[in-house]
Coordinates of C-alpha atoms and ligand atoms in Angstrom, one line a residue:
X705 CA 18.2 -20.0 -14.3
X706 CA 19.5 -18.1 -11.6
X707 CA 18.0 -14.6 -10.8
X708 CA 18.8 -11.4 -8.1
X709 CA 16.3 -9.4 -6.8
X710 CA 17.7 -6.1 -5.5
X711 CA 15.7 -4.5 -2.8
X712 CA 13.8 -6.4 0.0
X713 CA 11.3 -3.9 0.6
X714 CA 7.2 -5.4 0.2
X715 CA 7.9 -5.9 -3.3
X716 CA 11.2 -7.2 -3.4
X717 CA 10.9 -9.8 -0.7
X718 CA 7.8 -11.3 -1.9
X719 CA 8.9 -11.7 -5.4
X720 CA 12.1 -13.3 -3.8
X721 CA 10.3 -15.6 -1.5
X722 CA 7.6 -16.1 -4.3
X723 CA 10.4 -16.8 -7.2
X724 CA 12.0 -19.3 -4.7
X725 CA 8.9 -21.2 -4.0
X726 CA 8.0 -21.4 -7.9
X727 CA 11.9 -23.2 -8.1
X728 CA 14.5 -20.3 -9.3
X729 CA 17.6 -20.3 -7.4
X730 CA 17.1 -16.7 -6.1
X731 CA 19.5 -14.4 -4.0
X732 CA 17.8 -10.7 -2.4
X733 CA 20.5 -8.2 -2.2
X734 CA 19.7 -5.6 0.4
X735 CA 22.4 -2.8 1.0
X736 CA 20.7 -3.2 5.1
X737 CA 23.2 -6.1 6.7
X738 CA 21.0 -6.3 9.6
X739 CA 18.1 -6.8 7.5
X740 CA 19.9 -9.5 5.5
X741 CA 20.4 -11.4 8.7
X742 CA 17.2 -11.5 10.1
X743 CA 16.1 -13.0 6.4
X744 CA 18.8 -15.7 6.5
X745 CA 17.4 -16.5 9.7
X746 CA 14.0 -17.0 8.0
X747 CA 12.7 -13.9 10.0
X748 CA 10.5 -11.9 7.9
X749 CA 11.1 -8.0 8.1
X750 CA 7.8 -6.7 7.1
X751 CA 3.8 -8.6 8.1
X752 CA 2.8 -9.7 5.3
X753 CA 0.2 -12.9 5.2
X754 CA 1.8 -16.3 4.7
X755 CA 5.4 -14.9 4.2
X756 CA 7.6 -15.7 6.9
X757 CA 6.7 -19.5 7.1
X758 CA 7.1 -19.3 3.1
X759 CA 10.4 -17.7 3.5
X760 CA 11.5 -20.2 6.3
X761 CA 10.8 -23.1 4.1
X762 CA 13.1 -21.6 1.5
X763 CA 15.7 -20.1 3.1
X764 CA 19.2 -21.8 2.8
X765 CA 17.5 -24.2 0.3
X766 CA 17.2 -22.3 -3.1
X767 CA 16.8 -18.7 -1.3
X768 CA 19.3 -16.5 0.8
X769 CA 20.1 -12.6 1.1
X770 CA 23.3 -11.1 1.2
X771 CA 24.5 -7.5 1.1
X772 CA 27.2 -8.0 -1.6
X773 CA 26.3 -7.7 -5.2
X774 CA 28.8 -10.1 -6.4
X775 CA 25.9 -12.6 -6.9
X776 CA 24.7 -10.6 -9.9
X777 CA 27.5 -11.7 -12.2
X778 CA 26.4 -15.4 -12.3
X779 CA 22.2 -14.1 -12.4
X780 CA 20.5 -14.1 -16.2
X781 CA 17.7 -12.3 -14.6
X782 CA 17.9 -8.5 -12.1
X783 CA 14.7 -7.5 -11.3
X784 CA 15.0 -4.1 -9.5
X785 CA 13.0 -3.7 -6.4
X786 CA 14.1 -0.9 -4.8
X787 CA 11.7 1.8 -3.5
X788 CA 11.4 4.8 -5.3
X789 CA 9.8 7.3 -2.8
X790 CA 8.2 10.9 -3.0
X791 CA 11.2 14.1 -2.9
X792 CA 9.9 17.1 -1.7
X793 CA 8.2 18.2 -4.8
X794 CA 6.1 15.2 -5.0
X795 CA 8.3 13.4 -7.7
X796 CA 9.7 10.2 -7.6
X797 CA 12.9 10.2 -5.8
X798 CA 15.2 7.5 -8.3
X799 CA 18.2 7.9 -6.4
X800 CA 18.1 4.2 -5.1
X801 CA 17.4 3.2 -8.3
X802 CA 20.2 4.9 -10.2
X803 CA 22.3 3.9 -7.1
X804 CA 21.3 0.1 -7.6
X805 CA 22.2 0.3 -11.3
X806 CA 25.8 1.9 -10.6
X807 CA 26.4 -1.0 -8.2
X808 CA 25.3 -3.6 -10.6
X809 CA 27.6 -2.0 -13.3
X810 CA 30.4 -3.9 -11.7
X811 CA 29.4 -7.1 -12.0
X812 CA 28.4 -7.7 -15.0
X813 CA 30.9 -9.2 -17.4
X814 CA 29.9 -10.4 -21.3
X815 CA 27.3 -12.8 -20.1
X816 CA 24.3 -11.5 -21.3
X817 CA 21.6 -10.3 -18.8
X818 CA 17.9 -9.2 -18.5
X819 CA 17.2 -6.2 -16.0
X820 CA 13.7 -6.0 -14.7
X821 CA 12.3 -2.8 -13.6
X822 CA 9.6 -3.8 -11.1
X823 CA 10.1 -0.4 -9.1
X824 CA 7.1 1.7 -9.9
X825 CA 8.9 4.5 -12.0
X826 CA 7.8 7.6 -14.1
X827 CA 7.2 7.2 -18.0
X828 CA 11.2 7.5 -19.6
X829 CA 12.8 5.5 -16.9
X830 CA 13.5 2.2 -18.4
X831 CA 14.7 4.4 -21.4
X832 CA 17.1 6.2 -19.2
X833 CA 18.1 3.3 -17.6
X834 CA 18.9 1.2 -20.8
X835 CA 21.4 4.5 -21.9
X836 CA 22.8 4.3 -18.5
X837 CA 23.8 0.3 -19.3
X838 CA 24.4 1.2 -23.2
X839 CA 28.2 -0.5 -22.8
X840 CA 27.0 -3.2 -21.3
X841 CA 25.4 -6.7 -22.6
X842 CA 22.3 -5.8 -20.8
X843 CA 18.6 -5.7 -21.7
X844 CA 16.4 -3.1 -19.7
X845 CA 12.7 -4.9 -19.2
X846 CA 9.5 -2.8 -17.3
X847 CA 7.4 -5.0 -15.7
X848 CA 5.3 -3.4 -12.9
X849 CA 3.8 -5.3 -10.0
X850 CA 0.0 -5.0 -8.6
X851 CA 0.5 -6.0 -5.3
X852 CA -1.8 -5.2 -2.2
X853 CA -0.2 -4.7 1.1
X854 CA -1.8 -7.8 3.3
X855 CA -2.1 -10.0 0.8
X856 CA 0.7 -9.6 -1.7
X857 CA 1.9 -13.1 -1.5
X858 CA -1.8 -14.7 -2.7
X859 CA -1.6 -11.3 -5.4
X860 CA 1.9 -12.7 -6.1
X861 CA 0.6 -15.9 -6.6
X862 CA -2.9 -14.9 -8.4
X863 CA -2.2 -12.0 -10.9
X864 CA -4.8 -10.5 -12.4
X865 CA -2.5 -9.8 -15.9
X866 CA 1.6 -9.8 -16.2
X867 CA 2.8 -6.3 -18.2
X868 CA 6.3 -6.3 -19.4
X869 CA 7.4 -3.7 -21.4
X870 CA 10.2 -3.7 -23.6
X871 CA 12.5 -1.1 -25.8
X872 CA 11.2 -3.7 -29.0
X873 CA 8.5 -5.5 -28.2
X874 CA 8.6 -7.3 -31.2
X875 CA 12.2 -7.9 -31.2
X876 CA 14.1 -9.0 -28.3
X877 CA 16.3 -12.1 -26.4
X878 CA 14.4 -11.5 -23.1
X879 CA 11.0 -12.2 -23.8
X880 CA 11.8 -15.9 -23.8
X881 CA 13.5 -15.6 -20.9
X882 CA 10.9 -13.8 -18.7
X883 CA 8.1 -15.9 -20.1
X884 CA 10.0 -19.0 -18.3
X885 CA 10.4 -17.0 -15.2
X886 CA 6.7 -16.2 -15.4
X887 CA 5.8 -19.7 -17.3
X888 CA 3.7 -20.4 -13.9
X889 CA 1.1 -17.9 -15.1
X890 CA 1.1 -18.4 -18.7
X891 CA -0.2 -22.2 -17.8
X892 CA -2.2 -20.8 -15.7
X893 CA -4.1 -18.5 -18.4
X894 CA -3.0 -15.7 -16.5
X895 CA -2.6 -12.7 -19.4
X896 CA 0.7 -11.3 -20.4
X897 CA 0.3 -7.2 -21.5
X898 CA 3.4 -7.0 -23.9
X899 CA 4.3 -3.4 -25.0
X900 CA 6.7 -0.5 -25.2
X901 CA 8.6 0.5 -21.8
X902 CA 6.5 4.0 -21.8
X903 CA 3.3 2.1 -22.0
X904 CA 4.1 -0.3 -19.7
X905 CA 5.4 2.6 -16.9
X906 CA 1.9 4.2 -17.6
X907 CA -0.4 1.0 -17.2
X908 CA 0.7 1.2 -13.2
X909 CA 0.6 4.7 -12.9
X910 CA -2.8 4.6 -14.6
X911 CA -4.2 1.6 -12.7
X912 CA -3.1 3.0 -9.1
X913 CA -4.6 7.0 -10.4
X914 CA -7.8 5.2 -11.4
X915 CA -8.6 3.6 -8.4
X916 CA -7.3 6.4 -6.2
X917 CA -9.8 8.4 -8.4
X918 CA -12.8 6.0 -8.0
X919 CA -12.2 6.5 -3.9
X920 CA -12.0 9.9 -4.6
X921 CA -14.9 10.0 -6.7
X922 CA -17.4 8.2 -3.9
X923 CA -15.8 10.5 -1.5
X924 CA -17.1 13.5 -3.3
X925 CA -20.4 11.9 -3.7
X926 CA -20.7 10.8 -0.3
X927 CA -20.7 14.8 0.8
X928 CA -23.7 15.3 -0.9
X929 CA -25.1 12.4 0.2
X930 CA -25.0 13.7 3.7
X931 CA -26.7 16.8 3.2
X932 CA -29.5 15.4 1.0
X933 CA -29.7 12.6 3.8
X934 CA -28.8 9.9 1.3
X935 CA -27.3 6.7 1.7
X936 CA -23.8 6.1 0.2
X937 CA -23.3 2.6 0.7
X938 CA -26.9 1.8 -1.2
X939 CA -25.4 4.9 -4.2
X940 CA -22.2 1.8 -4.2
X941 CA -24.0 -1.2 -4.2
X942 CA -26.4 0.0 -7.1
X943 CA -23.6 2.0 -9.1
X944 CA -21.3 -1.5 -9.2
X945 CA -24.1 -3.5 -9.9
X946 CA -23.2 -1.6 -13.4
X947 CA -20.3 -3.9 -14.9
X948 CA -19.2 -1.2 -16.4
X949 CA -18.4 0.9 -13.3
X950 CA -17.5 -2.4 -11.1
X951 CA -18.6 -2.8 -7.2
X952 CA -14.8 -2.4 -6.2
X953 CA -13.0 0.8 -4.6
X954 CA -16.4 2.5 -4.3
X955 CA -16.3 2.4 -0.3
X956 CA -17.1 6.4 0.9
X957 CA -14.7 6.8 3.7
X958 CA -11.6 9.1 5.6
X959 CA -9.9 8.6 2.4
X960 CA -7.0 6.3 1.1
X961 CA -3.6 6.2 2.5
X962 CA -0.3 4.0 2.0
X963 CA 3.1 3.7 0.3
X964 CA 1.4 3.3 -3.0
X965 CA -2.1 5.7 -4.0
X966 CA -0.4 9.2 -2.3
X967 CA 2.8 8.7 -4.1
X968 CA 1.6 7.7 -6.8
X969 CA -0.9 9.7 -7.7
X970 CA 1.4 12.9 -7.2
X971 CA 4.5 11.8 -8.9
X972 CA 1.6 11.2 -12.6
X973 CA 0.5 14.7 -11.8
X974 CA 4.2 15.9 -12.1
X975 CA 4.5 13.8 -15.1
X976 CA 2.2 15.9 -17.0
X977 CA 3.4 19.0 -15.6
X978 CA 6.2 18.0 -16.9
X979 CA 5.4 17.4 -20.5
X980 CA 2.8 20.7 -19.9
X981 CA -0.3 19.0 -19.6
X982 CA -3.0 19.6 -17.5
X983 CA -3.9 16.8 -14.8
X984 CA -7.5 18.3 -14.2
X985 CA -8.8 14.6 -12.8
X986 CA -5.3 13.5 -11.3
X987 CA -4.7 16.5 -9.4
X988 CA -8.6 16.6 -8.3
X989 CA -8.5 12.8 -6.6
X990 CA -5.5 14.0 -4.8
X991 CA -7.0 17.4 -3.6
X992 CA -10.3 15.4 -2.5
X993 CA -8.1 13.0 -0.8
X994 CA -6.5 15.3 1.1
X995 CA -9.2 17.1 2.8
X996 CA -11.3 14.3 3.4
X997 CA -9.8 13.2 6.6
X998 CA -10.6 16.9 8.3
X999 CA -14.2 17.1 6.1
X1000 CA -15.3 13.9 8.4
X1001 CA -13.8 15.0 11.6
X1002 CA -15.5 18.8 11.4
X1003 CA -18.8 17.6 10.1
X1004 CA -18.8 14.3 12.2
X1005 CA -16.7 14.5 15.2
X1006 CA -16.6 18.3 16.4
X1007 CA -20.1 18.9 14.5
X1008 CA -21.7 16.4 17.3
X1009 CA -19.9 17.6 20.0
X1010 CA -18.7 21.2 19.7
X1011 CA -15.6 21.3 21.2
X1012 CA -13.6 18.0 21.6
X1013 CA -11.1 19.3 23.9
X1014 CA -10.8 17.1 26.7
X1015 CA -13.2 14.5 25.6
X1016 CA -11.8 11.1 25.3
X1017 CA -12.0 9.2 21.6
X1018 CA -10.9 5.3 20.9
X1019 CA -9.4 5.0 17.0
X1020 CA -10.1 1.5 16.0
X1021 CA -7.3 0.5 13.3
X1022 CA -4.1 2.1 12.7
X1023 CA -2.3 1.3 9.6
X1024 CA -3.2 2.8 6.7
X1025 CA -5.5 -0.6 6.2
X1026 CA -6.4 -3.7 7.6
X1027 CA -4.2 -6.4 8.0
X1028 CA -0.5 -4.7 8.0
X1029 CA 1.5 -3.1 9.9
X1030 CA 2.4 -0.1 7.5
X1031 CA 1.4 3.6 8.9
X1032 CA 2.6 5.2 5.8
X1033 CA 0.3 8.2 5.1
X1034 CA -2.2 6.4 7.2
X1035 CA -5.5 8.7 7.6
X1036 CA -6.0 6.7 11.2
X1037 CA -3.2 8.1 11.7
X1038 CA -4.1 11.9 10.2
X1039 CA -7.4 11.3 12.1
X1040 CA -5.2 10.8 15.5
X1041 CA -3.1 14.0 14.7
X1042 CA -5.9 16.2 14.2
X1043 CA -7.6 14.8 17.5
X1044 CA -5.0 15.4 19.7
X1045 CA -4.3 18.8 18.2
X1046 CA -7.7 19.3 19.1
X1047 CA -7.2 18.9 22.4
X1048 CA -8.5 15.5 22.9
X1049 CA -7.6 12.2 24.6
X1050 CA -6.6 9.2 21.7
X1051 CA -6.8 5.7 22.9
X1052 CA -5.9 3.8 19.2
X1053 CA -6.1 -0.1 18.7
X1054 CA -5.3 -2.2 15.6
X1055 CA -5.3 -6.2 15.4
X1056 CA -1.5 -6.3 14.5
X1057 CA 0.3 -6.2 17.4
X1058 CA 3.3 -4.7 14.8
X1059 CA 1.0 -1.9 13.6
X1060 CA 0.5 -1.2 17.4
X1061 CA 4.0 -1.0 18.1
X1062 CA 5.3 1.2 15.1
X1063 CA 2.3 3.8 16.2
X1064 CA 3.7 4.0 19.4
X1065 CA 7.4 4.0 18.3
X1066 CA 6.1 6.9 15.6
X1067 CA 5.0 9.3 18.7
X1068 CA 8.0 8.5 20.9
X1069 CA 10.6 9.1 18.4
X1070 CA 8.5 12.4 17.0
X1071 CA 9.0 15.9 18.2
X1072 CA 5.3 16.2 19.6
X1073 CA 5.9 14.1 22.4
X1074 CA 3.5 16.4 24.6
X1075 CA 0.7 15.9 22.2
X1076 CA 1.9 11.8 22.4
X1077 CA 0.8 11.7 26.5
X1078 CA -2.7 12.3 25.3
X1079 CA -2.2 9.3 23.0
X1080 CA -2.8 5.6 24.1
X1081 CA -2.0 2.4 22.5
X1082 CA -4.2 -0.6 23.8
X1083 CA -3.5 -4.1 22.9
X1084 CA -7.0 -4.9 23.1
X1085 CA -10.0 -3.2 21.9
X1086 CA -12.3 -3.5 25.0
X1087 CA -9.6 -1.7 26.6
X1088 CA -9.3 1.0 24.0
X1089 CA -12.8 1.8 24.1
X1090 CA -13.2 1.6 28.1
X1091 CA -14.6 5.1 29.4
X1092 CA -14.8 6.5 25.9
X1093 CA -16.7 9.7 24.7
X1094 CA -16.6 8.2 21.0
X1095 CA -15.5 5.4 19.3
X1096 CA -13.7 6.4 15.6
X1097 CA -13.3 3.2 13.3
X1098 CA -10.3 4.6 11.1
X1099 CA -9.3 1.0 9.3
X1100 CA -12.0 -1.0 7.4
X1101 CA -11.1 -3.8 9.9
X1102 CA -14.6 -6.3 10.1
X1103 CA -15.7 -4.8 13.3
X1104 CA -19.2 -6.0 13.2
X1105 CA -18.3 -7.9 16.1
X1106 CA -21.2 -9.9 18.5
X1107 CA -20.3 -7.6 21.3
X1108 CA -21.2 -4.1 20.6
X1109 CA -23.7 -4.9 23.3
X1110 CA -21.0 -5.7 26.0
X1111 CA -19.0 -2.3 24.6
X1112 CA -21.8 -0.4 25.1
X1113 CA -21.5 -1.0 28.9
X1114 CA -17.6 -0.1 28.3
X1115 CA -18.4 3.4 26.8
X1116 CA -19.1 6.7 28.8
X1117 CA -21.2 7.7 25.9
X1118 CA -22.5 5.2 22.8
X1119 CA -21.6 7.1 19.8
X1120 CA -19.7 6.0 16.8
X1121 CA -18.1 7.7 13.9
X1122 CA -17.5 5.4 11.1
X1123 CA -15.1 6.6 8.8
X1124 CA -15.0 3.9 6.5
X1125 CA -18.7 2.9 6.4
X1126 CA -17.8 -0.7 7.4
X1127 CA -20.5 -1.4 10.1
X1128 CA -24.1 -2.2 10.2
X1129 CA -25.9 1.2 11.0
X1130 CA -29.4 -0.1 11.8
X1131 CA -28.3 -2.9 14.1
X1132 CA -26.2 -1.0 16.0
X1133 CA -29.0 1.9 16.2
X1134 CA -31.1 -0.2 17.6
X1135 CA -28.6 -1.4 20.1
X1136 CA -28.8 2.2 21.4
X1137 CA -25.7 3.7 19.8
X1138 CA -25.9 7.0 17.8
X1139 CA -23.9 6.6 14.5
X1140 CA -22.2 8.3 12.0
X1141 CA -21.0 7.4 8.9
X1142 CA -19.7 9.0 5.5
X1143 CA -22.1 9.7 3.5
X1144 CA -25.0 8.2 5.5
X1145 CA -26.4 8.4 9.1
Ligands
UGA1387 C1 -2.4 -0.4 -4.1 C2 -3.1 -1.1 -5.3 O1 -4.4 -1.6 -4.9 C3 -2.2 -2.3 -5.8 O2 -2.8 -2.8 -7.0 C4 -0.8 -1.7 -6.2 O3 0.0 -2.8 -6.6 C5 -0.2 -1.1 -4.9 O4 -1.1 0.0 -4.5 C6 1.1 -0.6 -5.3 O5 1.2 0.3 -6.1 O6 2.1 -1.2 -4.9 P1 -2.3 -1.0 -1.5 O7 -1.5 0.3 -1.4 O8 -1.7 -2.2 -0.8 O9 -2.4 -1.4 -3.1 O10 -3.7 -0.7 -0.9 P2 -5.2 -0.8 -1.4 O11 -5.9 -2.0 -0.9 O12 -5.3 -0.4 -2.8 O13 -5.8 0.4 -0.5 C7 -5.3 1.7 -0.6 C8 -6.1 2.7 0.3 O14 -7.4 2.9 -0.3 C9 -6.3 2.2 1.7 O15 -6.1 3.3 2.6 C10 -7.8 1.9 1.7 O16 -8.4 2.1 3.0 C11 -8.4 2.9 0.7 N1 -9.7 2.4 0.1 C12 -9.7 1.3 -0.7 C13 -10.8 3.2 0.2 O17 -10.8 4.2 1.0 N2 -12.0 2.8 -0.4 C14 -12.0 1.7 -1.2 O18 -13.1 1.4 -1.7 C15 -10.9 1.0 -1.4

């Protein structure tokens, strides 16, 4: 079976490299020729655990990119990868999409092929999709992914369930087909979700909203927490000690960021606005969301020290979390901004060197370079927290190092503002430091 993945953003390029290493014959089509390159020379353009030696293994073995998308008339299976990001009214912007399936029009001839939405895409798509393709021998499949960022490769490898939703679920040539593609899993007892294509569009949206709204939910708690001088992470433990309720994506903290939860969350509110409905809960988790970052810097940062003009503060993490190099609607990042607007000094740190870089790129290349002298990137932590007024964690990175004792020396002052809860409060009390958390003190 030979299959195309179109798009080699995070979730093209891992179901590429991931396809190849399960045995397909796979080609990624990116419209990006210098992209393309750097994969054929088993480069990986994205960090992502594990991927670049898994794509060197495969490359120019059962694996390659190209730009062209000739390769599509000789594939039985299309999965679309491309990304499908916010517009300016907090939509999903399909014009890559649409573009991708114009391009594949082309190609295909009377060979009969399967085309796999994996792009995350609002409720109707795959509909539209299949009208678009109506002259052609083509079957329009949904089948959403639930990767993390950091570790999508072991997600890609370890799926929790596979949804593929189809125009007939009952009734039609590709189930076979995708069920080899995906036989891996179905040895492995891994559940297959088989549905309609709106239900199967909604299962993502409603699985990223939900946990977006369970952050959101802690977050909200976590204020009153403060005041009544509870402890939030204790309120988590013993709430997802309840099965029901589960122990995961209760962590109190800045809020959540990325490529995924933002978008996402917006683009279902539209979809009821759309069909009139009111989003009371949707809209909610994103409102919280959104004001969390400043909540925690005016209650913690400038509630402890007045005015923070002048004062110098080390962020600890940058990307939006730990172990990627993706800033995208990272609240280190909104933490940073509203620092420096404030008049402080910003010396930020993150253990990928790549996240590092693209901070520093995103200040140089932005118009507030005058803000960006006030902002430092270290390559290593000691430095960034050398002659600090406060330390900021901003990334739920493991920082309970053994050497808060040594940084303590570093420090002009010992305080630290946890914004995502992550360190051990009482030890590092009693080391001296004054802390601050979310939700707890
Ligand atoms: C998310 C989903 O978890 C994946 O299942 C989904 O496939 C993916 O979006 C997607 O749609 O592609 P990801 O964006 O990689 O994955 O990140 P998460 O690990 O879910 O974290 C998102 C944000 O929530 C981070 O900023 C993190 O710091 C924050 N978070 C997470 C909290 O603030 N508290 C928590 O308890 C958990």
């Amino acid at each position: 079976m030979k299959i195309s993945v179109i798009g080699t953003g995070y979730v093209g390029l891992i179901q590429s490299v991931g396809l190849s290493k399960l045995g397909f014959e796979v080609t990624g089509i990116d419209i990006d020729e210098r992209k393309v390159k750097k994969l054929n020379s088993g480069i990986s353009t994205l960090y992502e655990d594990n991927l670049e030696e898994e794509l060197k293994k495969f490359i120019n073995e059962n694996l390659k990119f190209t730009s062209s998308y000739e390769p599509i008339s000789n594939s039985d299976v299309i999965f679309l990868c491309v990304g499908t990001p916010q517009d300016d009214f907090g939509n999903a912007d399909l014009k890559f999409l649409y573009s991708a399936v114009e391009s594949i029009k082309k190609y295909i001839d009377n060979k009969p092929k399967t085309v796999v939405i994996k792009s995350t895409v609002p409720v109707g798509t795959c509909r539209k999709i299949q009208e678009i393709l109506k002259d052609y021998p083509v079957e329009v499949v949904s089948n959403p992914e639930f990767l993390r960022e950091g570790i999508a490769f072991k997600d890609f490898f370890e799926p929790e369930r596979i949804v593929l939703g189809f125009e007939n679920p009952e009734n039609n040539r590709s189930i076979n087909l995708l069920k080899k593609v995906y036989g891996h899993f179905e040895k492995n007892n891994v559940p297959f979700v088989i549905s309609s294509w709106e239900t199967s569009e909604l299962i993502k949206y409603a699985s990223n909203a939900f946990l977006a709204a369970k952050i959101s939910f802690i977050n909200e708690i976590s204020k009153l927490s403060d005041k009544v001088g509870a402890d939030i992470k204790t309120i988590s433990e013993a709430m997802g000690m309840d099965e029901r309720i589960g122990a995961k994506f209760l962590n109190a903290g800045i809020g959540y960021g990325g490529s995924c939860f933002p978008k996402d969350v917006k683009a279902l509110a539209k979809q009821f606005e759309s069909f009139e409905i009111e989003s009371k809960i949707i809209t909610s988790t994103e409102n919280v969301n959104q004001a969390q970052t400043t909540w925690f810097f005016e209650n913690k940062i400038k509630k402890y020290y007045g005015n923070v003009s002048g004062k110098t503060f080390a962020v600890l993490g940058l990307a939006f979390k730990p172990n990627t190099d993706d800033l995208r609607e990272s609240k280190a990042i909104e933490l940073i901004n509203i620092l420096l607007k404030n008049g402080a000094i910003v010396k930020g740190f993150d253990y990928i060197e790549k996240a590092r870089e693209n901070t520093l790129n995103k200040y140089i290349l932005s118009d507030s370079k005058s803000i960006g002298y006030s902002l430092h990137i270290l390559d290593h932590l000691e430095d960034a927290v050398f002659e600090t007024d406060g330390i900021v964690i901003a990334t739920e990175y493991d920082f309970n190092i053994e050497n808060w004792m040594k940084i303590k020396e570093l420090v002009k002052e010992p305080v630290i503002f946890d914004g995502k809860n992550v360190l051990d409060s009482k030890k590092l009390k009693s080391l001296g430091y004054t802390y601050f958390g979310v939700g707890r003190n």
